[in-house]
mmCIF file of N, CA and C in Angstrom:
data_model
loop_
_atom_site.group_PDB
_atom_site.id
_atom_site.type_symbol
_atom_site.label_atom_id
_atom_site.label_comp_id
_atom_site.label_asym_id
_atom_site.label_seq_id
_atom_site.Cartn_x
_atom_site.Cartn_y
_atom_site.Cartn_z
ATOM 1 N N MET A 1 17.889 -1.546 -13.680
ATOM 2 C CA MET A 1 16.484 -1.850 -13.883
ATOM 3 C C MET A 1 16.361 -3.262 -14.454
ATOM 4 N N THR A 2 15.514 -4.082 -13.857
ATOM 5 C CA THR A 2 15.310 -5.439 -14.336
ATOM 6 C C THR A 2 14.199 -5.458 -15.372
ATOM 7 N N PRO A 3 14.104 -6.528 -16.172
ATOM 8 C CA PRO A 3 13.010 -6.599 -17.152
ATOM 9 C C PRO A 3 11.641 -6.450 -16.502
ATOM 10 N N ALA A 4 11.477 -6.975 -15.281
ATOM 11 C CA ALA A 4 10.186 -6.864 -14.607
ATOM 12 C C ALA A 4 9.851 -5.416 -14.271
ATOM 13 N N SER A 5 10.873 -4.558 -14.166
ATOM 14 C CA SER A 5 10.607 -3.173 -13.805
ATOM 15 C C SER A 5 10.496 -2.246 -15.017
ATOM 16 N N ALA A 6 10.648 -2.780 -16.219
ATOM 17 C CA ALA A 6 10.535 -1.953 -17.425
ATOM 18 C C ALA A 6 9.150 -1.312 -17.485
ATOM 19 N N GLY A 7 9.127 -0.010 -17.634
ATOM 20 C CA GLY A 7 7.865 0.720 -17.715
ATOM 21 C C GLY A 7 7.184 0.914 -16.378
ATOM 22 N N LEU A 8 7.838 0.521 -15.275
ATOM 23 C CA LEU A 8 7.247 0.602 -13.941
ATOM 24 C C LEU A 8 7.764 1.829 -13.204
ATOM 25 N N ARG A 9 6.843 2.586 -12.591
ATOM 26 C CA ARG A 9 7.226 3.757 -11.790
ATOM 27 C C ARG A 9 6.556 3.677 -10.433
ATOM 28 N N LEU A 10 7.325 3.896 -9.378
ATOM 29 C CA LEU A 10 6.790 4.046 -8.025
ATOM 30 C C LEU A 10 6.698 5.533 -7.731
ATOM 31 N N LEU A 11 5.559 5.968 -7.246
ATOM 32 C CA LEU A 11 5.337 7.380 -6.954
ATOM 33 C C LEU A 11 4.829 7.540 -5.531
ATOM 34 N N VAL A 12 5.449 8.410 -4.762
ATOM 35 C CA VAL A 12 4.956 8.763 -3.432
ATOM 36 C C VAL A 12 4.008 9.933 -3.600
ATOM 37 N N ASP A 13 2.758 9.762 -3.175
ATOM 38 C CA ASP A 13 1.731 10.811 -3.309
ATOM 39 C C ASP A 13 1.648 11.373 -4.725
ATOM 40 N N ASP A 14 1.840 10.531 -5.697
ATOM 41 C CA ASP A 14 1.772 10.902 -7.112
ATOM 42 C C ASP A 14 2.862 11.892 -7.512
ATOM 43 N N GLU A 15 3.710 12.242 -6.572
ATOM 44 C CA GLU A 15 4.763 13.225 -6.780
ATOM 45 C C GLU A 15 4.244 14.328 -7.706
ATOM 46 N N LEU A 16 5.066 15.094 -8.261
ATOM 47 C CA LEU A 16 4.571 16.196 -9.090
ATOM 48 C C LEU A 16 4.382 15.785 -10.540
ATOM 49 N N THR A 17 4.966 14.646 -10.915
ATOM 50 C CA THR A 17 4.954 14.275 -12.321
ATOM 51 C C THR A 17 3.953 13.174 -12.648
ATOM 52 N N GLY A 18 3.324 12.616 -11.645
ATOM 53 C CA GLY A 18 2.445 11.479 -11.900
ATOM 54 C C GLY A 18 0.987 11.874 -11.977
ATOM 55 N N PRO A 19 0.176 10.979 -12.521
ATOM 56 C CA PRO A 19 -1.267 11.246 -12.571
ATOM 57 C C PRO A 19 -1.871 11.154 -11.174
ATOM 58 N N GLU A 20 -2.892 11.933 -10.931
ATOM 59 C CA GLU A 20 -3.569 11.906 -9.637
ATOM 60 C C GLU A 20 -4.299 10.579 -9.466
ATOM 61 N N LEU A 21 -4.160 9.979 -8.297
ATOM 62 C CA LEU A 21 -4.821 8.719 -7.984
ATOM 63 C C LEU A 21 -6.318 8.960 -7.821
ATOM 64 N N THR A 22 -7.129 8.099 -8.421
ATOM 65 C CA THR A 22 -8.582 8.273 -8.349
ATOM 66 C C THR A 22 -9.244 7.063 -7.695
ATOM 67 N N GLY A 23 -10.422 7.291 -7.160
ATOM 68 C CA GLY A 23 -11.220 6.214 -6.579
ATOM 69 C C GLY A 23 -11.552 5.115 -7.575
ATOM 70 N N PRO A 24 -11.980 5.463 -8.795
ATOM 71 C CA PRO A 24 -12.263 4.402 -9.763
ATOM 72 C C PRO A 24 -11.037 3.533 -10.069
ATOM 73 N N GLU A 25 -9.850 4.148 -10.132
ATOM 74 C CA GLU A 25 -8.627 3.359 -10.342
ATOM 75 C C GLU A 25 -8.397 2.402 -9.182
ATOM 76 N N LEU A 26 -8.541 2.908 -7.958
ATOM 77 C CA LEU A 26 -8.343 2.054 -6.785
ATOM 78 C C LEU A 26 -9.369 0.938 -6.741
ATOM 79 N N ASN A 27 -10.615 1.245 -7.045
ATOM 80 C CA ASN A 27 -11.632 0.192 -7.067
ATOM 81 C C ASN A 27 -11.298 -0.867 -8.109
ATOM 82 N N GLY A 28 -10.805 -0.461 -9.270
ATOM 83 C CA GLY A 28 -10.407 -1.424 -10.289
ATOM 84 C C GLY A 28 -9.279 -2.323 -9.817
ATOM 85 N N LEU A 29 -8.258 -1.731 -9.187
ATOM 86 C CA LEU A 29 -7.141 -2.516 -8.659
ATOM 87 C C LEU A 29 -7.618 -3.463 -7.561
ATOM 88 N N PHE A 30 -8.444 -2.975 -6.649
ATOM 89 C CA PHE A 30 -8.918 -3.810 -5.553
ATOM 90 C C PHE A 30 -9.836 -4.928 -6.058
ATOM 91 N N ARG A 31 -10.685 -4.645 -7.059
ATOM 92 C CA ARG A 31 -11.538 -5.711 -7.633
ATOM 93 C C ARG A 31 -10.690 -6.816 -8.220
ATOM 94 N N ALA A 32 -9.629 -6.450 -8.934
ATOM 95 C CA ALA A 32 -8.754 -7.450 -9.553
ATOM 96 C C ALA A 32 -7.950 -8.216 -8.513
ATOM 97 N N SER A 33 -7.644 -7.577 -7.391
ATOM 98 C CA SER A 33 -6.717 -8.141 -6.417
ATOM 99 C C SER A 33 -7.373 -8.851 -5.243
ATOM 100 N N TRP A 34 -8.549 -8.428 -4.852
ATOM 101 C CA TRP A 34 -9.190 -8.945 -3.649
ATOM 102 C C TRP A 34 -10.582 -9.489 -3.988
ATOM 103 N N PRO A 35 -10.734 -10.801 -4.034
ATOM 104 C CA PRO A 35 -12.064 -11.378 -4.309
ATOM 105 C C PRO A 35 -13.091 -10.838 -3.306
ATOM 106 N N GLY A 36 -14.230 -10.471 -3.810
ATOM 107 C CA GLY A 36 -15.293 -9.968 -2.948
ATOM 108 C C GLY A 36 -15.222 -8.475 -2.670
ATOM 109 N N HIS A 37 -14.239 -7.786 -3.244
ATOM 110 C CA HIS A 37 -14.167 -6.339 -3.024
ATOM 111 C C HIS A 37 -15.433 -5.682 -3.544
ATOM 112 N N ARG A 38 -15.999 -4.815 -2.739
ATOM 113 C CA ARG A 38 -17.144 -4.008 -3.164
ATOM 114 C C ARG A 38 -16.665 -2.577 -3.340
ATOM 115 N N ASP A 39 -17.028 -1.965 -4.445
ATOM 116 C CA ASP A 39 -16.582 -0.596 -4.704
ATOM 117 C C ASP A 39 -16.914 0.302 -3.524
ATOM 118 N N THR A 40 -15.985 1.199 -3.253
ATOM 119 C CA THR A 40 -16.115 2.083 -2.106
ATOM 120 C C THR A 40 -15.686 3.490 -2.498
ATOM 121 N N ASP A 41 -16.052 4.444 -1.692
ATOM 122 C CA ASP A 41 -15.632 5.831 -1.892
ATOM 123 C C ASP A 41 -14.274 6.008 -1.234
ATOM 124 N N PHE A 42 -13.228 6.144 -2.023
ATOM 125 C CA PHE A 42 -11.886 6.282 -1.486
ATOM 126 C C PHE A 42 -11.527 7.727 -1.136
ATOM 127 N N ALA A 43 -12.404 8.685 -1.409
ATOM 128 C CA ALA A 43 -12.086 10.085 -1.135
ATOM 129 C C ALA A 43 -11.719 10.319 0.336
ATOM 130 N N PRO A 44 -12.475 9.787 1.317
ATOM 131 C CA PRO A 44 -12.078 9.998 2.715
ATOM 132 C C PRO A 44 -10.744 9.330 3.059
ATOM 133 N N VAL A 45 -10.461 8.190 2.470
ATOM 134 C CA VAL A 45 -9.195 7.492 2.709
ATOM 135 C C VAL A 45 -8.038 8.345 2.203
ATOM 136 N N LEU A 46 -8.158 8.825 0.981
ATOM 137 C CA LEU A 46 -7.085 9.625 0.383
ATOM 138 C C LEU A 46 -6.916 10.962 1.106
ATOM 139 N N ALA A 47 -8.008 11.521 1.602
ATOM 140 C CA ALA A 47 -7.939 12.820 2.284
ATOM 141 C C ALA A 47 -7.238 12.721 3.643
ATOM 142 N N ARG A 48 -7.297 11.558 4.271
ATOM 143 C CA ARG A 48 -6.762 11.424 5.629
ATOM 144 C C ARG A 48 -5.394 10.738 5.696
ATOM 145 N N ARG A 49 -4.804 10.467 4.586
ATOM 146 C CA ARG A 49 -3.537 9.735 4.584
ATOM 147 C C ARG A 49 -2.375 10.622 5.019
ATOM 148 N N LEU A 50 -1.343 9.969 5.519
ATOM 149 C CA LEU A 50 -0.056 10.629 5.675
ATOM 150 C C LEU A 50 0.619 10.647 4.314
ATOM 151 N N LEU A 51 0.512 9.515 3.619
ATOM 152 C CA LEU A 51 1.044 9.388 2.258
ATOM 153 C C LEU A 51 0.515 8.114 1.636
ATOM 154 N N HIS A 52 0.635 8.020 0.343
ATOM 155 C CA HIS A 52 0.414 6.745 -0.325
ATOM 156 C C HIS A 52 1.517 6.567 -1.362
ATOM 157 N N VAL A 53 1.750 5.313 -1.706
ATOM 158 C CA VAL A 53 2.704 4.986 -2.757
ATOM 159 C C VAL A 53 1.941 4.200 -3.804
ATOM 160 N N THR A 54 2.115 4.591 -5.050
ATOM 161 C CA THR A 54 1.489 3.855 -6.147
ATOM 162 C C THR A 54 2.569 3.284 -7.052
ATOM 163 N N ALA A 55 2.211 2.217 -7.722
ATOM 164 C CA ALA A 55 3.055 1.653 -8.772
ATOM 165 C C ALA A 55 2.240 1.707 -10.048
ATOM 166 N N ARG A 56 2.856 2.241 -11.083
ATOM 167 C CA ARG A 56 2.197 2.333 -12.384
ATOM 168 C C ARG A 56 3.111 1.730 -13.433
ATOM 169 N N ARG A 57 2.533 0.863 -14.240
ATOM 170 C CA ARG A 57 3.253 0.315 -15.379
ATOM 171 C C ARG A 57 2.633 0.933 -16.625
ATOM 172 N N ASP A 58 3.448 1.682 -17.332
ATOM 173 C CA ASP A 58 2.971 2.378 -18.536
ATOM 174 C C ASP A 58 1.696 3.168 -18.247
ATOM 175 N N GLY A 59 1.648 3.812 -17.064
ATOM 176 C CA GLY A 59 0.518 4.652 -16.689
ATOM 177 C C GLY A 59 -0.610 3.938 -15.974
ATOM 178 N N ARG A 60 -0.661 2.618 -16.037
ATOM 179 C CA ARG A 60 -1.752 1.835 -15.438
ATOM 180 C C ARG A 60 -1.424 1.523 -13.973
ATOM 181 N N LEU A 61 -2.382 1.744 -13.062
ATOM 182 C CA LEU A 61 -2.189 1.467 -11.647
ATOM 183 C C LEU A 61 -2.083 -0.041 -11.424
ATOM 184 N N VAL A 62 -0.930 -0.498 -10.887
ATOM 185 C CA VAL A 62 -0.718 -1.931 -10.643
ATOM 186 C C VAL A 62 -0.335 -2.219 -9.195
ATOM 187 N N GLY A 63 -0.148 -1.171 -8.380
ATOM 188 C CA GLY A 63 0.185 -1.384 -6.980
ATOM 189 C C GLY A 63 -0.117 -0.152 -6.158
ATOM 190 N N TYR A 64 -0.385 -0.388 -4.876
ATOM 191 C CA TYR A 64 -0.791 0.706 -3.992
ATOM 192 C C TYR A 64 -0.521 0.311 -2.552
ATOM 193 N N VAL A 65 -0.118 1.267 -1.752
ATOM 194 C CA VAL A 65 -0.075 1.115 -0.306
ATOM 195 C C VAL A 65 -0.394 2.473 0.310
ATOM 196 N N ASN A 66 -1.129 2.443 1.398
ATOM 197 C CA ASN A 66 -1.560 3.648 2.098
ATOM 198 C C ASN A 66 -0.857 3.700 3.453
ATOM 199 N N VAL A 67 -0.471 4.885 3.880
ATOM 200 C CA VAL A 67 0.107 5.074 5.210
ATOM 201 C C VAL A 67 -0.667 6.194 5.893
ATOM 202 N N VAL A 68 -1.168 5.910 7.086
ATOM 203 C CA VAL A 68 -1.815 6.934 7.901
ATOM 204 C C VAL A 68 -0.948 7.164 9.124
ATOM 205 N N GLY A 69 -1.082 8.329 9.724
ATOM 206 C CA GLY A 69 -0.256 8.650 10.873
ATOM 207 C C GLY A 69 -1.073 9.177 12.027
ATOM 208 N N ASP A 70 -0.425 9.234 13.195
ATOM 209 C CA ASP A 70 -1.084 9.753 14.387
ATOM 210 C C ASP A 70 -0.703 11.206 14.640
ATOM 211 N N GLY A 71 0.044 11.808 13.721
ATOM 212 C CA GLY A 71 0.505 13.171 13.902
ATOM 213 C C GLY A 71 1.803 13.253 14.686
ATOM 214 N N GLY A 72 2.324 12.109 15.082
ATOM 215 C CA GLY A 72 3.562 12.070 15.850
ATOM 216 C C GLY A 72 4.485 10.994 15.320
ATOM 217 N N ALA A 73 4.913 10.107 16.186
ATOM 218 C CA ALA A 73 5.936 9.118 15.867
ATOM 219 C C ALA A 73 5.412 7.853 15.200
ATOM 220 N N HIS A 74 4.093 7.651 15.201
ATOM 221 C CA HIS A 74 3.538 6.393 14.722
ATOM 222 C C HIS A 74 2.843 6.541 13.370
ATOM 223 N N ALA A 75 3.138 5.604 12.487
ATOM 224 C CA ALA A 75 2.465 5.516 11.187
ATOM 225 C C ALA A 75 1.983 4.079 11.016
ATOM 226 N N PHE A 76 0.975 3.902 10.188
ATOM 227 C CA PHE A 76 0.333 2.609 10.024
ATOM 228 C C PHE A 76 0.234 2.278 8.537
ATOM 229 N N LEU A 77 0.747 1.129 8.162
ATOM 230 C CA LEU A 77 0.736 0.663 6.782
ATOM 231 C C LEU A 77 -0.578 -0.062 6.522
ATOM 232 N N LEU A 78 -1.289 0.339 5.473
ATOM 233 C CA LEU A 78 -2.608 -0.223 5.170
ATOM 234 C C LEU A 78 -2.739 -0.548 3.690
ATOM 235 N N ASP A 79 -3.518 -1.563 3.409
ATOM 236 C CA ASP A 79 -3.991 -1.853 2.045
ATOM 237 C C ASP A 79 -2.898 -2.110 1.022
ATOM 238 N N THR A 80 -1.805 -2.748 1.410
ATOM 239 C CA THR A 80 -0.784 -3.099 0.423
ATOM 240 C C THR A 80 -1.437 -4.002 -0.620
ATOM 241 N N THR A 81 -1.444 -3.549 -1.863
ATOM 242 C CA THR A 81 -2.157 -4.246 -2.928
ATOM 243 C C THR A 81 -1.323 -4.254 -4.200
ATOM 244 N N VAL A 82 -1.187 -5.438 -4.782
ATOM 245 C CA VAL A 82 -0.479 -5.597 -6.050
ATOM 246 C C VAL A 82 -1.395 -6.361 -7.005
ATOM 247 N N HIS A 83 -1.532 -5.855 -8.207
ATOM 248 C CA HIS A 83 -2.360 -6.516 -9.225
ATOM 249 C C HIS A 83 -1.859 -7.948 -9.416
ATOM 250 N N PRO A 84 -2.763 -8.915 -9.555
ATOM 251 C CA PRO A 84 -2.349 -10.314 -9.721
ATOM 252 C C PRO A 84 -1.341 -10.546 -10.847
ATOM 253 N N ASP A 85 -1.419 -9.773 -11.925
ATOM 254 C CA ASP A 85 -0.468 -9.934 -13.038
ATOM 255 C C ASP A 85 0.945 -9.490 -12.677
ATOM 256 N N GLU A 86 1.101 -8.773 -11.571
ATOM 257 C CA GLU A 86 2.391 -8.190 -11.183
ATOM 258 C C GLU A 86 2.998 -8.843 -9.948
ATOM 259 N N ARG A 87 2.339 -9.845 -9.405
ATOM 260 C CA ARG A 87 2.798 -10.453 -8.151
ATOM 261 C C ARG A 87 4.027 -11.326 -8.344
ATOM 262 N N ARG A 88 4.714 -11.560 -7.234
ATOM 263 C CA ARG A 88 5.883 -12.451 -7.161
ATOM 264 C C ARG A 88 7.078 -11.920 -7.963
ATOM 265 N N GLN A 89 7.157 -10.582 -8.054
ATOM 266 C CA GLN A 89 8.279 -9.945 -8.750
ATOM 267 C C GLN A 89 8.965 -8.898 -7.872
ATOM 268 N N GLY A 90 8.561 -8.831 -6.601
ATOM 269 C CA GLY A 90 9.173 -7.884 -5.681
ATOM 270 C C GLY A 90 8.476 -6.541 -5.582
ATOM 271 N N LEU A 91 7.369 -6.375 -6.287
ATOM 272 C CA LEU A 91 6.696 -5.078 -6.280
ATOM 273 C C LEU A 91 6.099 -4.750 -4.913
ATOM 274 N N GLY A 92 5.481 -5.722 -4.267
ATOM 275 C CA GLY A 92 4.903 -5.469 -2.942
ATOM 276 C C GLY A 92 5.958 -4.999 -1.957
ATOM 277 N N ALA A 93 7.098 -5.673 -1.937
ATOM 278 C CA ALA A 93 8.185 -5.276 -1.041
ATOM 279 C C ALA A 93 8.706 -3.890 -1.404
ATOM 280 N N ALA A 94 8.779 -3.579 -2.684
ATOM 281 C CA ALA A 94 9.228 -2.251 -3.110
ATOM 282 C C ALA A 94 8.251 -1.171 -2.639
ATOM 283 N N LEU A 95 6.952 -1.450 -2.704
ATOM 284 C CA LEU A 95 5.951 -0.506 -2.207
ATOM 285 C C LEU A 95 6.127 -0.268 -0.714
ATOM 286 N N VAL A 96 6.313 -1.349 0.050
ATOM 287 C CA VAL A 96 6.468 -1.226 1.498
ATOM 288 C C VAL A 96 7.744 -0.452 1.832
ATOM 289 N N ARG A 97 8.848 -0.758 1.165
ATOM 290 C CA ARG A 97 10.104 -0.038 1.415
ATOM 291 C C ARG A 97 9.960 1.449 1.094
ATOM 292 N N ALA A 98 9.318 1.772 -0.017
ATOM 293 C CA ALA A 98 9.117 3.173 -0.387
ATOM 294 C C ALA A 98 8.224 3.875 0.635
ATOM 295 N N ALA A 99 7.192 3.191 1.093
ATOM 296 C CA ALA A 99 6.292 3.772 2.101
ATOM 297 C C ALA A 99 7.035 4.007 3.415
ATOM 298 N N ALA A 100 7.855 3.053 3.820
ATOM 299 C CA ALA A 100 8.617 3.194 5.063
ATOM 300 C C ALA A 100 9.589 4.371 4.966
ATOM 301 N N GLY A 101 10.280 4.491 3.860
ATOM 302 C CA GLY A 101 11.220 5.599 3.678
ATOM 303 C C GLY A 101 10.525 6.947 3.678
ATOM 304 N N ALA A 102 9.393 7.028 2.999
ATOM 305 C CA ALA A 102 8.650 8.291 2.940
ATOM 306 C C ALA A 102 8.070 8.643 4.303
ATOM 307 N N ALA A 103 7.583 7.644 5.051
ATOM 308 C CA ALA A 103 7.044 7.897 6.390
ATOM 309 C C ALA A 103 8.153 8.398 7.316
ATOM 310 N N ARG A 104 9.338 7.810 7.198
ATOM 311 C CA ARG A 104 10.480 8.251 8.004
ATOM 312 C C ARG A 104 10.793 9.722 7.699
ATOM 313 N N LYS A 105 10.803 10.077 6.430
ATOM 314 C CA LYS A 105 11.090 11.468 6.042
ATOM 315 C C LYS A 105 10.036 12.437 6.569
ATOM 316 N N ARG A 106 8.817 11.928 6.816
ATOM 317 C CA ARG A 106 7.738 12.793 7.312
ATOM 318 C C ARG A 106 7.623 12.744 8.829
ATOM 319 N N GLY A 107 8.627 12.162 9.489
ATOM 320 C CA GLY A 107 8.691 12.233 10.942
ATOM 321 C C GLY A 107 8.278 10.998 11.717
ATOM 322 N N ALA A 108 7.839 9.960 11.053
ATOM 323 C CA ALA A 108 7.440 8.745 11.770
ATOM 324 C C ALA A 108 8.679 7.989 12.255
ATOM 325 N N HIS A 109 8.569 7.428 13.449
ATOM 326 C CA HIS A 109 9.643 6.604 14.007
ATOM 327 C C HIS A 109 9.270 5.127 14.016
ATOM 328 N N TRP A 110 7.997 4.842 13.961
ATOM 329 C CA TRP A 110 7.498 3.463 13.989
ATOM 330 C C TRP A 110 6.484 3.279 12.867
ATOM 331 N N LEU A 111 6.581 2.150 12.188
ATOM 332 C CA LEU A 111 5.597 1.799 11.160
ATOM 333 C C LEU A 111 4.894 0.525 11.621
ATOM 334 N N HIS A 112 3.630 0.650 11.944
ATOM 335 C CA HIS A 112 2.821 -0.477 12.423
ATOM 336 C C HIS A 112 2.181 -1.176 11.226
ATOM 337 N N VAL A 113 2.105 -2.490 11.303
ATOM 338 C CA VAL A 113 1.497 -3.270 10.226
ATOM 339 C C VAL A 113 0.701 -4.404 10.851
ATOM 340 N N ASP A 114 -0.582 -4.469 10.547
ATOM 341 C CA ASP A 114 -1.409 -5.620 10.915
ATOM 342 C C ASP A 114 -1.569 -6.474 9.669
ATOM 343 N N PHE A 115 -1.505 -7.789 9.840
ATOM 344 C CA PHE A 115 -1.668 -8.672 8.687
ATOM 345 C C PHE A 115 -2.136 -10.036 9.145
ATOM 346 N N GLU A 116 -2.718 -10.752 8.204
ATOM 347 C CA GLU A 116 -3.169 -12.118 8.469
ATOM 348 C C GLU A 116 -1.966 -13.055 8.466
ATOM 349 N N PRO A 117 -2.067 -14.182 9.180
ATOM 350 C CA PRO A 117 -0.925 -15.094 9.311
ATOM 351 C C PRO A 117 -0.288 -15.520 7.990
ATOM 352 N N HIS A 118 -1.091 -15.710 6.946
ATOM 353 C CA HIS A 118 -0.508 -16.178 5.680
ATOM 354 C C HIS A 118 0.374 -15.110 5.012
ATOM 355 N N LEU A 119 0.343 -13.880 5.503
ATOM 356 C CA LEU A 119 1.177 -12.809 4.960
ATOM 357 C C LEU A 119 2.414 -12.525 5.811
ATOM 358 N N ALA A 120 2.620 -13.318 6.858
ATOM 359 C CA ALA A 120 3.744 -13.079 7.770
ATOM 360 C C ALA A 120 5.086 -13.158 7.053
ATOM 361 N N GLU A 121 5.284 -14.147 6.203
ATOM 362 C CA GLU A 121 6.566 -14.299 5.509
ATOM 363 C C GLU A 121 6.862 -13.092 4.619
ATOM 364 N N PHE A 122 5.858 -12.622 3.902
ATOM 365 C CA PHE A 122 6.041 -11.430 3.070
ATOM 366 C C PHE A 122 6.486 -10.241 3.918
ATOM 367 N N HIS A 123 5.779 -9.994 5.014
ATOM 368 C CA HIS A 123 6.110 -8.844 5.841
ATOM 369 C C HIS A 123 7.478 -8.982 6.498
ATOM 370 N N GLU A 124 7.862 -10.195 6.873
ATOM 371 C CA GLU A 124 9.203 -10.402 7.421
ATOM 372 C C GLU A 124 10.266 -10.061 6.382
ATOM 373 N N ARG A 125 10.029 -10.432 5.107
ATOM 374 C CA ARG A 125 10.975 -10.078 4.039
ATOM 375 C C ARG A 125 11.075 -8.561 3.863
ATOM 376 N N CYS A 126 10.032 -7.853 4.222
ATOM 377 C CA CYS A 126 10.027 -6.390 4.120
ATOM 378 C C CYS A 126 10.691 -5.729 5.315
ATOM 379 N N GLY A 127 11.075 -6.504 6.309
ATOM 380 C CA GLY A 127 11.728 -5.947 7.480
ATOM 381 C C GLY A 127 10.826 -5.754 8.682
ATOM 382 N N VAL A 128 9.587 -6.214 8.591
ATOM 383 C CA VAL A 128 8.652 -6.105 9.704
ATOM 384 C C VAL A 128 8.942 -7.235 10.683
ATOM 385 N N ARG A 129 9.058 -6.887 11.962
ATOM 386 C CA ARG A 129 9.264 -7.938 12.947
ATOM 387 C C ARG A 129 7.994 -8.096 13.776
ATOM 388 N N PRO A 130 7.684 -9.339 14.150
ATOM 389 C CA PRO A 130 6.447 -9.589 14.894
ATOM 390 C C PRO A 130 6.481 -8.948 16.283
ATOM 391 N N THR A 131 5.333 -8.466 16.709
ATOM 392 C CA THR A 131 5.155 -7.920 18.047
ATOM 393 C C THR A 131 3.787 -8.366 18.569
ATOM 394 N N ALA A 132 3.611 -8.285 19.845
ATOM 395 C CA ALA A 132 2.277 -8.554 20.418
ATOM 396 C C ALA A 132 1.412 -7.327 20.175
ATOM 397 N N ALA A 133 0.215 -7.541 19.716
ATOM 398 C CA ALA A 133 -0.700 -6.433 19.463
ATOM 399 C C ALA A 133 -2.121 -6.949 19.663
ATOM 400 N N GLY A 134 -3.043 -6.048 19.745
ATOM 401 C CA GLY A 134 -4.439 -6.411 19.888
ATOM 402 C C GLY A 134 -5.259 -5.862 18.747
ATOM 403 N N LEU A 135 -6.425 -6.449 18.556
ATOM 404 C CA LEU A 135 -7.305 -6.045 17.463
ATOM 405 C C LEU A 135 -8.744 -6.227 17.929
ATOM 406 N N MET A 136 -9.584 -5.240 17.675
ATOM 407 C CA MET A 136 -10.991 -5.322 18.039
ATOM 408 C C MET A 136 -11.832 -5.096 16.779
ATOM 409 N N LEU A 137 -12.664 -6.047 16.430
ATOM 410 C CA LEU A 137 -13.562 -5.914 15.291
ATOM 411 C C LEU A 137 -14.742 -5.049 15.700
ATOM 412 N N LEU A 138 -14.988 -3.968 14.976
ATOM 413 C CA LEU A 138 -16.022 -3.013 15.353
ATOM 414 C C LEU A 138 -17.325 -3.171 14.589
ATOM 415 N N ASP A 139 -17.335 -3.924 13.502
ATOM 416 C CA ASP A 139 -18.567 -4.019 12.707
ATOM 417 C C ASP A 139 -19.254 -5.364 12.852
ATOM 418 N N ALA A 140 -19.042 -6.038 13.946
ATOM 419 C CA ALA A 140 -19.668 -7.368 14.184
ATOM 420 C C ALA A 140 -21.080 -7.230 14.665
#
């Protein structure tokens, strides 16, 4: 364990020993991490997930990633978020690795990730390789 990981716990789906993830906690993390975040109801997101991974330092939510699945071989990594105070210490990559391992254990063979160009280097460090894909904006 490194000094940066002191008091830090990664939990898949809150496991049996962790606190239940709440919408207000997620909104707090997203407000701190993403400028312009507007509070949202996370209940439908949490209800439809294949799994999520949280990072807690001394009980406080400092990282999150969501994985949804198609019920078969494909899973999708969404909303990788690390609190600004915790960035650049490997936590984001640890969240992605934990999510990938848990998705594999739940039957996924492929983990899809969409990201903006400025995040390409981070995702490559996590083992994501670029592929051709398409994207359609639905709320325009």
